[in-house]
Tab-separated table of C-alpha atoms in Angstrom:
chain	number	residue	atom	x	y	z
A	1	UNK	CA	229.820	-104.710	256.541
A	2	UNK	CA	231.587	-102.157	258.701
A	3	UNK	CA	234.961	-101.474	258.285
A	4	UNK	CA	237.066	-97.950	258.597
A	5	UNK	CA	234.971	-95.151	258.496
A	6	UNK	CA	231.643	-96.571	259.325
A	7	UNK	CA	229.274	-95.086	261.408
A	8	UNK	CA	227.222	-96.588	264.197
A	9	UNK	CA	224.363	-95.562	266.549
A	10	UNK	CA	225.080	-96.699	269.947
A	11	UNK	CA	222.025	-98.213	271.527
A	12	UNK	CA	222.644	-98.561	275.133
A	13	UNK	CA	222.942	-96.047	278.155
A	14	UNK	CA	226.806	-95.221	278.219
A	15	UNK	CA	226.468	-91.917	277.321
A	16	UNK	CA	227.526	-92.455	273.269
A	17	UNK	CA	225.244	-91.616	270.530
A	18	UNK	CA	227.343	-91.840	267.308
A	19	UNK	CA	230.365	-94.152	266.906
A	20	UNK	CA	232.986	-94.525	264.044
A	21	UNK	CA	234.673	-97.432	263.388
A	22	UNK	CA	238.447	-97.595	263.323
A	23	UNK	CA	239.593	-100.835	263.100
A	24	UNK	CA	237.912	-104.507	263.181
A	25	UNK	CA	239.150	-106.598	265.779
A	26	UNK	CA	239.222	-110.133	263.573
A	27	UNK	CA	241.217	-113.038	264.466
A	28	UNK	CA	244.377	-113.527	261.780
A	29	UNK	CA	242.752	-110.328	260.159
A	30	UNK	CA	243.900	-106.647	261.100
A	31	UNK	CA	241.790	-104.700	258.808
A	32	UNK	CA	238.419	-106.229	257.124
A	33	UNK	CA	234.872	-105.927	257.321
A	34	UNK	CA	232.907	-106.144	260.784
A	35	UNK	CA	229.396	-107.857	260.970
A	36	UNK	CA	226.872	-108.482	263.608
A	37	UNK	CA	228.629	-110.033	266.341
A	38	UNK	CA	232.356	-108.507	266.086
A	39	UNK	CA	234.294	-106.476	268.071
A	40	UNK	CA	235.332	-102.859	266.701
A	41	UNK	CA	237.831	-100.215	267.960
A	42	UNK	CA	235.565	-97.246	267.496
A	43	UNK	CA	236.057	-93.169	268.897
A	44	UNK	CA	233.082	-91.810	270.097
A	45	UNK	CA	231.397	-88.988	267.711
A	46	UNK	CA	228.708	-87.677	269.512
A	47	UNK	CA	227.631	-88.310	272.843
A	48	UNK	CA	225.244	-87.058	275.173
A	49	UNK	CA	225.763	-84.099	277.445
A	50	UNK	CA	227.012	-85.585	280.450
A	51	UNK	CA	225.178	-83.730	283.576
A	52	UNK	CA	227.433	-82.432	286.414
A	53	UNK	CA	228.865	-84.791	289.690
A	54	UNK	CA	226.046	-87.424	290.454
A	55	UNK	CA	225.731	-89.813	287.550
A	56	UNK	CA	223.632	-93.028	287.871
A	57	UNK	CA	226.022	-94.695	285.429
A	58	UNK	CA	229.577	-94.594	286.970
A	59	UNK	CA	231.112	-95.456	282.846
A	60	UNK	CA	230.032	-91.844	280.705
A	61	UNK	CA	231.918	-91.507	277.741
A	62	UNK	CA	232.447	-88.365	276.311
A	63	UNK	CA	233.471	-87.154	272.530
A	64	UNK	CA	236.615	-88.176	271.286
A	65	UNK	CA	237.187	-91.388	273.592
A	66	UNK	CA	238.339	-94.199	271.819
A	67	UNK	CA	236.491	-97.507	273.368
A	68	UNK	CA	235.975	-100.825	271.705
A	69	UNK	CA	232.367	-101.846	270.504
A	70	UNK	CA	230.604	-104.982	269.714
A	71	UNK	CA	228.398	-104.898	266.421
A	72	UNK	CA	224.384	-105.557	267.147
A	73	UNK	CA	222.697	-104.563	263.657
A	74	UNK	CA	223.470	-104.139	260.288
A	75	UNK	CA	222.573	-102.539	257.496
A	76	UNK	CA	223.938	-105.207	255.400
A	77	UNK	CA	221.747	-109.098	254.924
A	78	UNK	CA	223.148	-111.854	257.342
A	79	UNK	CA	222.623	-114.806	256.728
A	80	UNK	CA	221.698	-117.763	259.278
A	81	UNK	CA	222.317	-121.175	259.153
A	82	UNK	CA	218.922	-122.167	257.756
A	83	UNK	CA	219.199	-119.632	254.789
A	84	UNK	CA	217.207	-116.933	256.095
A	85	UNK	CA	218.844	-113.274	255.299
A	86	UNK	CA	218.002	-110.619	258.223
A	87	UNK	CA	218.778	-106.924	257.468
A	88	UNK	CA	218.242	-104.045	259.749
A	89	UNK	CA	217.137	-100.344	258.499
A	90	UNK	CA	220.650	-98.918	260.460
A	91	UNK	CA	224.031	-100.213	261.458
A	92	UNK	CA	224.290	-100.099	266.119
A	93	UNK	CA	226.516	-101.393	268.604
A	94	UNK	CA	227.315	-101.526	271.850
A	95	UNK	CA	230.041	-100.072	274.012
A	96	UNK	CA	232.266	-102.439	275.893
A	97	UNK	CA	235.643	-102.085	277.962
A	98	UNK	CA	239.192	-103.809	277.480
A	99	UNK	CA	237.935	-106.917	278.727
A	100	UNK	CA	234.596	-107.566	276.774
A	101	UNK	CA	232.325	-106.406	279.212
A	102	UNK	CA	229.574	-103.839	279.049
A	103	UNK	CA	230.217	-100.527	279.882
A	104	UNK	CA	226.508	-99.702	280.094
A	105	UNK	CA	223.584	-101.462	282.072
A	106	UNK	CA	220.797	-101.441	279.614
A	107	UNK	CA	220.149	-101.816	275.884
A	108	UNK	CA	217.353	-100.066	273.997
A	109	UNK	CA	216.591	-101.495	270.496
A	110	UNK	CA	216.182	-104.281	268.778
A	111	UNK	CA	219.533	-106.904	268.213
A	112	UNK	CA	219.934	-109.435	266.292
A	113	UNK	CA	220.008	-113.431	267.609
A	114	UNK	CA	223.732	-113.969	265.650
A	115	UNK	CA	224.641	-112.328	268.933
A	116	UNK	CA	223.628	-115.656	270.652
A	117	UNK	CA	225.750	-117.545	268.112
A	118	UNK	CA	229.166	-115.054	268.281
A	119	UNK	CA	229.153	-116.023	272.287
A	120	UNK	CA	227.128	-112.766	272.957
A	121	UNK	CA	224.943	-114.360	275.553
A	122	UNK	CA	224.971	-111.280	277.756
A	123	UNK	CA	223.465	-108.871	275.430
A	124	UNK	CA	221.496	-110.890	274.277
A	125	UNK	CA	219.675	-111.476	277.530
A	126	UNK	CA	219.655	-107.896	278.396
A	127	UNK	CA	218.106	-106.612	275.100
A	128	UNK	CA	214.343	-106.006	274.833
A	129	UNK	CA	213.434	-107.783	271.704
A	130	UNK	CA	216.271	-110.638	269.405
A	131	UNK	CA	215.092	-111.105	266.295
B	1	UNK	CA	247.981	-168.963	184.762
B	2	UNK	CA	245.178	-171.428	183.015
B	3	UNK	CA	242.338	-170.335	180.790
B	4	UNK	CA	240.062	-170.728	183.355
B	5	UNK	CA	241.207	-168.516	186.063
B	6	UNK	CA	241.925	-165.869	183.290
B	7	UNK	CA	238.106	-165.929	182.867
B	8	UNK	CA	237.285	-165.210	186.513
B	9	UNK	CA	239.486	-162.536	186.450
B	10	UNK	CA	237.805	-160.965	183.818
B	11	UNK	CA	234.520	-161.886	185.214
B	12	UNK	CA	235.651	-160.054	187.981
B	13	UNK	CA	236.796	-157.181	185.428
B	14	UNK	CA	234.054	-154.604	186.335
B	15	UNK	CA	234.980	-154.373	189.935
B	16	UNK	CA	237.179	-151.544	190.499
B	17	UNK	CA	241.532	-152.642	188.463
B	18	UNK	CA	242.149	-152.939	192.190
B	19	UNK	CA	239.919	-155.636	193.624
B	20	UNK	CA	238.496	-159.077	192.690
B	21	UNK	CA	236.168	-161.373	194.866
B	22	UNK	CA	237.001	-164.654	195.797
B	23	UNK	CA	235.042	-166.842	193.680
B	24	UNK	CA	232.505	-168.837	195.603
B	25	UNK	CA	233.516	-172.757	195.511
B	26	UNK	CA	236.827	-171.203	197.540
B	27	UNK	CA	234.407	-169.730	200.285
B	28	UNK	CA	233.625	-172.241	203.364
B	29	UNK	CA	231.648	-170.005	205.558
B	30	UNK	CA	230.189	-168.254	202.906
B	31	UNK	CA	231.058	-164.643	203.605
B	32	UNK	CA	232.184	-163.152	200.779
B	33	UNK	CA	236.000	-161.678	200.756
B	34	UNK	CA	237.379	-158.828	198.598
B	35	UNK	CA	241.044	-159.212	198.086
B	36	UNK	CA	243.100	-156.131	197.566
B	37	UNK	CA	245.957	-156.597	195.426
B	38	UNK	CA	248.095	-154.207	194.164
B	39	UNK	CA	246.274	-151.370	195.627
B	40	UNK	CA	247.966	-147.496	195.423
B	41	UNK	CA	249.314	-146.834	198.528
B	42	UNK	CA	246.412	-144.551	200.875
B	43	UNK	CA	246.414	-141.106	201.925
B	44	UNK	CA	246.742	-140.909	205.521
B	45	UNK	CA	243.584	-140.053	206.036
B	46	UNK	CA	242.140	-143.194	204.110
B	47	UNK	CA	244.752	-145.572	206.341
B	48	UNK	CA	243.575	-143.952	209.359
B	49	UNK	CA	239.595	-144.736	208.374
B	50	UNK	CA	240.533	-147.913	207.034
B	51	UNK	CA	243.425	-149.211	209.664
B	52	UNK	CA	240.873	-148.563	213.246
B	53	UNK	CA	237.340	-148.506	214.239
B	54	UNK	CA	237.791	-144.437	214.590
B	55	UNK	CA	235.185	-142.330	215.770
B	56	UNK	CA	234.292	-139.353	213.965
B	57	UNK	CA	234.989	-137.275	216.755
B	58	UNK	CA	238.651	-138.583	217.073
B	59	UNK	CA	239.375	-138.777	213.158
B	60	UNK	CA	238.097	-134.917	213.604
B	61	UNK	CA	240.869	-135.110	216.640
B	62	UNK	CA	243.361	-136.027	214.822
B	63	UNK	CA	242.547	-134.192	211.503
B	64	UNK	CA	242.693	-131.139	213.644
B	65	UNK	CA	246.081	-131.780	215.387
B	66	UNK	CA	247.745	-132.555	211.810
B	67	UNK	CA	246.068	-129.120	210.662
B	68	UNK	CA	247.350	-127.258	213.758
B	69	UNK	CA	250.565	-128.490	213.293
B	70	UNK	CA	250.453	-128.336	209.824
B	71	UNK	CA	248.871	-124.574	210.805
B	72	UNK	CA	251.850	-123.763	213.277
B	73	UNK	CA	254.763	-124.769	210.473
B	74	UNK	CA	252.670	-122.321	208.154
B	75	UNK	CA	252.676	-119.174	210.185
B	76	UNK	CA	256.059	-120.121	211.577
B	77	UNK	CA	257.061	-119.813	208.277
B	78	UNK	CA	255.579	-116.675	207.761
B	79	UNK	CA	253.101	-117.680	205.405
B	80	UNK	CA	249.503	-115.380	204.736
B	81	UNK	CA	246.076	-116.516	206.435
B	82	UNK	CA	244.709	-117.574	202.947
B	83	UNK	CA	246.994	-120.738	202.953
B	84	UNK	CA	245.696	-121.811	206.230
B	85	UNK	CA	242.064	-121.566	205.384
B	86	UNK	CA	242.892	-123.842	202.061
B	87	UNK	CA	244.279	-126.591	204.783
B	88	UNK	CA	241.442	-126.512	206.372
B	89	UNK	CA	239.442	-126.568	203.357
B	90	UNK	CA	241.155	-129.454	201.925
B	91	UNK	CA	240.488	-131.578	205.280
B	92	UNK	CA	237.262	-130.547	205.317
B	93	UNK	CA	236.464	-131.929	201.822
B	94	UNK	CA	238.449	-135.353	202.596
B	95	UNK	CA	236.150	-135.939	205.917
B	96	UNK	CA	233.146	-134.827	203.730
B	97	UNK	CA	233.836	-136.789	200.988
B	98	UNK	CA	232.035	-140.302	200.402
B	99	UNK	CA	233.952	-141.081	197.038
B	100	UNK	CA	236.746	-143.432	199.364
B	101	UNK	CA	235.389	-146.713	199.852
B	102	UNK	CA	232.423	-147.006	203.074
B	103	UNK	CA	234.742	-147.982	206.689
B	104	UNK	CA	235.368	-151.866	207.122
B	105	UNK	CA	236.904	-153.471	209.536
B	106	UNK	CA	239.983	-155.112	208.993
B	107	UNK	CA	240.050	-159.018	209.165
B	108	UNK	CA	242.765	-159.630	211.710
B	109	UNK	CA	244.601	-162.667	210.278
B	110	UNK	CA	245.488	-161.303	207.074
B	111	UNK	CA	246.377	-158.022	205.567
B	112	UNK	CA	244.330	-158.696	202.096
B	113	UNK	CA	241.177	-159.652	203.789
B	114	UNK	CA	238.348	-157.406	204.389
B	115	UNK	CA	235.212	-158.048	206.159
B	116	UNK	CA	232.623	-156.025	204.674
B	117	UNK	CA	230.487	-153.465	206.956
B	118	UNK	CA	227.250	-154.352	208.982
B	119	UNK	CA	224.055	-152.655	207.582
B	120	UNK	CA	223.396	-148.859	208.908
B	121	UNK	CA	220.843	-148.944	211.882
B	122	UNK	CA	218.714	-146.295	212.079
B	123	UNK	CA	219.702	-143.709	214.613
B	124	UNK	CA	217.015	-143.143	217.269
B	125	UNK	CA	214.667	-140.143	217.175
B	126	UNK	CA	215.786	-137.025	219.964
B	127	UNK	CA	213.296	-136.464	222.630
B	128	UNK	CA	212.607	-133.172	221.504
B	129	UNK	CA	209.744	-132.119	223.740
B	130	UNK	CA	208.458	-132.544	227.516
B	131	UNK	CA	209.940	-130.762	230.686
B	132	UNK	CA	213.670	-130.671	232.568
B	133	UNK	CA	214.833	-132.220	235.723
B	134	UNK	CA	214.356	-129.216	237.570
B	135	UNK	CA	210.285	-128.950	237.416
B	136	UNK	CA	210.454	-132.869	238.466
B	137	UNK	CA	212.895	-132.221	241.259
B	138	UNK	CA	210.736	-130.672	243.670
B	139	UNK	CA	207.171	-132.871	242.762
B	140	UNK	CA	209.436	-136.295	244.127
B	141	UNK	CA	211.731	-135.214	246.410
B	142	UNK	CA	209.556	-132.307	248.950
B	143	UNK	CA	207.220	-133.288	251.413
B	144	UNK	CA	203.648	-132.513	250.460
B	145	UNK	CA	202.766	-129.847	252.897
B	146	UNK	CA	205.623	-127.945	251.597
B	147	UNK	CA	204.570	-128.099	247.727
B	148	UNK	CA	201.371	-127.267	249.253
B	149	UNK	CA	202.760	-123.933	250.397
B	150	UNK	CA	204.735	-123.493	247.207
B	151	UNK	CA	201.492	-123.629	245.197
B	152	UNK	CA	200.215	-120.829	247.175
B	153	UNK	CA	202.872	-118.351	245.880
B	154	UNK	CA	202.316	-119.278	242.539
B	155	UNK	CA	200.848	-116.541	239.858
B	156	UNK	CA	197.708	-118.402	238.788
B	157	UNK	CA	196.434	-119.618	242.662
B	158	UNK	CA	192.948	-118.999	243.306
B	159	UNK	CA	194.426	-117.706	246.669
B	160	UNK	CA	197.572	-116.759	246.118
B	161	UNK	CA	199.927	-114.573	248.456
B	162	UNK	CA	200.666	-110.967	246.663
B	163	UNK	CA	202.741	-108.859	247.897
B	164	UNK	CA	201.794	-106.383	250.570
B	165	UNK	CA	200.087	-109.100	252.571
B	166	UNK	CA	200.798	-109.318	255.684
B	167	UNK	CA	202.118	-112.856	256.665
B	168	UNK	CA	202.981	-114.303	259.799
B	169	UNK	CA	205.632	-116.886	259.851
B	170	UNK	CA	206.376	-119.649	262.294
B	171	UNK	CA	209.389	-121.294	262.772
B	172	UNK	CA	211.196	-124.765	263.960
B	173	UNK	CA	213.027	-122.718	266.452
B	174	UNK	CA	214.165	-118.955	268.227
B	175	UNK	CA	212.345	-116.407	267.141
B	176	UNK	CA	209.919	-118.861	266.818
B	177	UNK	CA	207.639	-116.317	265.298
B	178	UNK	CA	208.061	-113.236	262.560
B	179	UNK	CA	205.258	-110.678	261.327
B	180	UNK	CA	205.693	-108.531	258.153
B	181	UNK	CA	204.705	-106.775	254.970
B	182	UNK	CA	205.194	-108.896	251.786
B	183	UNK	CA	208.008	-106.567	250.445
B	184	UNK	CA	208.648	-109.151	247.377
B	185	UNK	CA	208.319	-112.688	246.321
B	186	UNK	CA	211.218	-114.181	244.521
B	187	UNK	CA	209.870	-117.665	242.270
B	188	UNK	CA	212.542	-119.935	241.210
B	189	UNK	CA	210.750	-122.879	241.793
B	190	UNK	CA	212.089	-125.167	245.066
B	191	UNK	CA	213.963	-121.649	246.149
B	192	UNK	CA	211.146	-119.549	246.413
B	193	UNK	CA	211.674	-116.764	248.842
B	194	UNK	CA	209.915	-113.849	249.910
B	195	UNK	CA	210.721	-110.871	251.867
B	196	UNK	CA	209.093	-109.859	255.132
B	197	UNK	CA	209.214	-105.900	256.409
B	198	UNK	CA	208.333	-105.166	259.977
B	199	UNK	CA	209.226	-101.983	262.249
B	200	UNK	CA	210.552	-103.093	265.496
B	201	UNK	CA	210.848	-101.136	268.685
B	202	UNK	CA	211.386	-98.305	265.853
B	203	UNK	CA	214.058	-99.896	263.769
B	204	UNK	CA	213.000	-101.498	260.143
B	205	UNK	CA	213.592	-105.224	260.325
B	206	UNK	CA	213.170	-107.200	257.034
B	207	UNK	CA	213.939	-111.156	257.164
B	208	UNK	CA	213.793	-113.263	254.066
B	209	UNK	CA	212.531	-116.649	253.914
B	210	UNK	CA	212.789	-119.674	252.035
B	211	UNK	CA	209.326	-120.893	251.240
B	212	UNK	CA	210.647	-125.217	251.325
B	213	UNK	CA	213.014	-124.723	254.402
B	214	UNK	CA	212.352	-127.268	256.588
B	215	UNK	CA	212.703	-124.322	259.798
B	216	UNK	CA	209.971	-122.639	258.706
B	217	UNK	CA	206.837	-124.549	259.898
B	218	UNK	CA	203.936	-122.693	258.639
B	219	UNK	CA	203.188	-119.067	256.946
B	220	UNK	CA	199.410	-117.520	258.098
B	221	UNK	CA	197.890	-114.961	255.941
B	222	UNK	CA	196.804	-111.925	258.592
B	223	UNK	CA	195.758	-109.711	256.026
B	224	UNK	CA	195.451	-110.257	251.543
B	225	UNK	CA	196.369	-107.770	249.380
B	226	UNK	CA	193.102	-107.600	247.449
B	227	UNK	CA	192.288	-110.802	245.662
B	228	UNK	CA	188.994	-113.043	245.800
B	229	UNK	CA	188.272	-115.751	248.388
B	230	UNK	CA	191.453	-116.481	251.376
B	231	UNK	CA	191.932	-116.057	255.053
B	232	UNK	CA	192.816	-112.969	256.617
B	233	UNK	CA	190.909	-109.229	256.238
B	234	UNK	CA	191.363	-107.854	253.162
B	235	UNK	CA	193.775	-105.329	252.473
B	236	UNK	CA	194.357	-102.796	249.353
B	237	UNK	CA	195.616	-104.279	246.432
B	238	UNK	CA	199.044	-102.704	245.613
B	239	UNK	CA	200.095	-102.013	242.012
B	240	UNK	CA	203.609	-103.290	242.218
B	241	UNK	CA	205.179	-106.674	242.129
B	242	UNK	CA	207.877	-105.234	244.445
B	243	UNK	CA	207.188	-102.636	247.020
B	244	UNK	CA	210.468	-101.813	248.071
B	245	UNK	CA	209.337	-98.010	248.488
B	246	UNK	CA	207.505	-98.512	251.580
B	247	UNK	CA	211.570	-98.734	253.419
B	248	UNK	CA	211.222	-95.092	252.554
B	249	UNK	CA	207.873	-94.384	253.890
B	250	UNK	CA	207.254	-94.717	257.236
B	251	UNK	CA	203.536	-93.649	257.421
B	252	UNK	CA	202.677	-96.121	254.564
B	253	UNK	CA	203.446	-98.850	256.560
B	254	UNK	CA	201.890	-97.879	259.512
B	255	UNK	CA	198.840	-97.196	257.112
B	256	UNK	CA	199.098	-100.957	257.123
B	257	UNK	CA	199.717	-101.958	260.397
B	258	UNK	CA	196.078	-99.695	261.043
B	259	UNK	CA	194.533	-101.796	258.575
B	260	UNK	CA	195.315	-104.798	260.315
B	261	UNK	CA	193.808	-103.531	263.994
């Protein structure tokens, strides 16, 4: 359940390590509670120390920038269609752009197979471990 | 009126002024008749008994909507609360009250009459012992692999699963499988659940799953907290029924993930 306020570690290589949620992107909705698998206007909190000119990553995001975010892990049970609850020790997302796409290339962590069913098929695939 | 009938009258003297039988030479069936004549005119609560087969419930129906109305006049009126308990006292002693005569149904082809009541039949003992639906519900309607698994979570199972076993469960489909700590087990019969912990690529995971779902295909025992005879090694037995402290301590659960190498 993330809604205004909420605070979110980002857990691939964009260059964010702390996000705060701003608003939930929810259809007929425009405030409410975000869960795995929804989209979130976030501004960045924390991020790392971006190094100089040559960047592997082109996208670095620095403190302050607003971006939007999709919702991998939360804190908060979820429940799945055959009645199983999954909870996570720590709310985490990942950055994207205008246009639902990835602004970084890898994800480190574990993410949770709702993604799958929210039409997350991307992240899903990149991730190291879906539980 | 002859000499004669005067005498059956007074035969009939020691029924109540109100009624005399029929005598029987008049009778072709045989049932016996009790004319009313002249009878005071009923309370309303007698015609209502008398007139229809009522139910108790619905004579206690309509009692109470004559009291409440009676009730809603009274404090309309501005009368005190000790008024309103007499009314109800008074149609509490009338339903009470077996002076009237016993109910009889009224013959329907005349108004004098009466066909007397059938003989009380015993009312049937309650079942006041044996079990609910709900502990039959599960023995006829789960497979029996699945009660099978049930029985293994219950308290009194020579090898039942405690918590802080670690359990591996399989399932119908992606992630097909799941590892954990026995955090807790929830009994409520057919929804038994219990709680799995596992640490992830460093993140805390916990899933919780229903013992009788038909996704989950089978739960292995990797390592028993304590107890007698089962599969898996044996673990330490822990001293709580739930061990939700061990999402603040890290190095206790990787005390038991070393137990399990």
């Amino acid at each position: 359940m993330i809604g205004l306020k909420g605070t979110l570690n980002v857990i691939d290589n964009s260059g964010a390590l702390l996000i705060e949620c701003v608003n939930v992107l929810k259809q007929k909705v425009n405030n409410g509670w975000g869960s795995v698998g929804d989209e979130i206007v976030c501004v960045v909190k924390r991020a790392r120390p971006i190094s100089g000119q040559a960047s592997a990553s082109a996208a670095k995001v620095r403190q302050g920038d607003v971006r939007r975010a999709v919702i991998v892990r939360t804190r908060k049970p979820v429940r799945r269609p055959d009645g199983r609850l999954i909870r996570f020790d720590d709310n985490a997302a990942v950055l994207l752009n205008n246009k639902r796409e990835m602004l970084g290339t890898r994800i480190g962590g574990v993410v949770s197979a709702d993604l799958r069913m929210k039409g997350w098929g991307k992240i899903v695939s990149l991730a190291p471990k879906v539980v | 009126m002859s000499e004669g009938q005067g005498e059956e009258r007074n035969s009939g003297s020691r029924d109540t002024p109100h009624t005399f039988t029929i005598p029987p030479r008049s009778v072709a069936s045989g049932r016996v008749y009790r004319v009313q004549a002249s009878k005071p005119r009923a309370t309303r609560l007698q015609r209502l008994r008398n007139s229809t087969l009522l139910s108790s419930a619905q004579l206690a129906a309509t009692v109470l909507t004559t009291t409440t109305t009676r009730l809603w006049l009274f404090a309309s009126s501005g009368v005190g609360s000790h008024t309103m308990l007499n009314v109800f006292r008074r149609c509490a002693r009338r339903l009470m009250s077996t002076a009237t005569e016993a109910s009889s149904s009224a013959y329907p082809f005349s108004k004098v009459a009466v066909i007397p009541p059938p003989p009380p039949v015993p009312t049937p003992e309650p079942v006041k012992f044996g079990k609910g639906l709900m502990a039959y519900l599960p023995q006829r309607t789960l497979p029996q692999h699945k009660l099978d698994l049930l029985a293994r979570f219950n308290k009194r199972h020579p090898e039942r699963i405690m918590p802080g076993s670690v359990l591996q469960v399989t399932t119908n489909h992606a992630p097909s499988s799941f590892t954990g700590v026995v955090l807790s087990i929830r009994r409520r019969g057919a929804d038994t659940s219990f709680v799995l912990r596992n640490v992830i690529n460093r993140t805390g995971v916990e899933v919780q799953f229903f013992v009788c779902s038909p996704h989950v295909k089978d739960i292995k025992v990797l390592m028993r907290a304590g107890g007698k005879g089962g599969e898996g090694r044996v673990g330490r037995r822990m001293r709580r029924a739930k061990l939700f402290y061990l999402r603040d301590s890290p190095e206790k659960m990787t005390a038991i993930s070393a137990g399990l190498r």
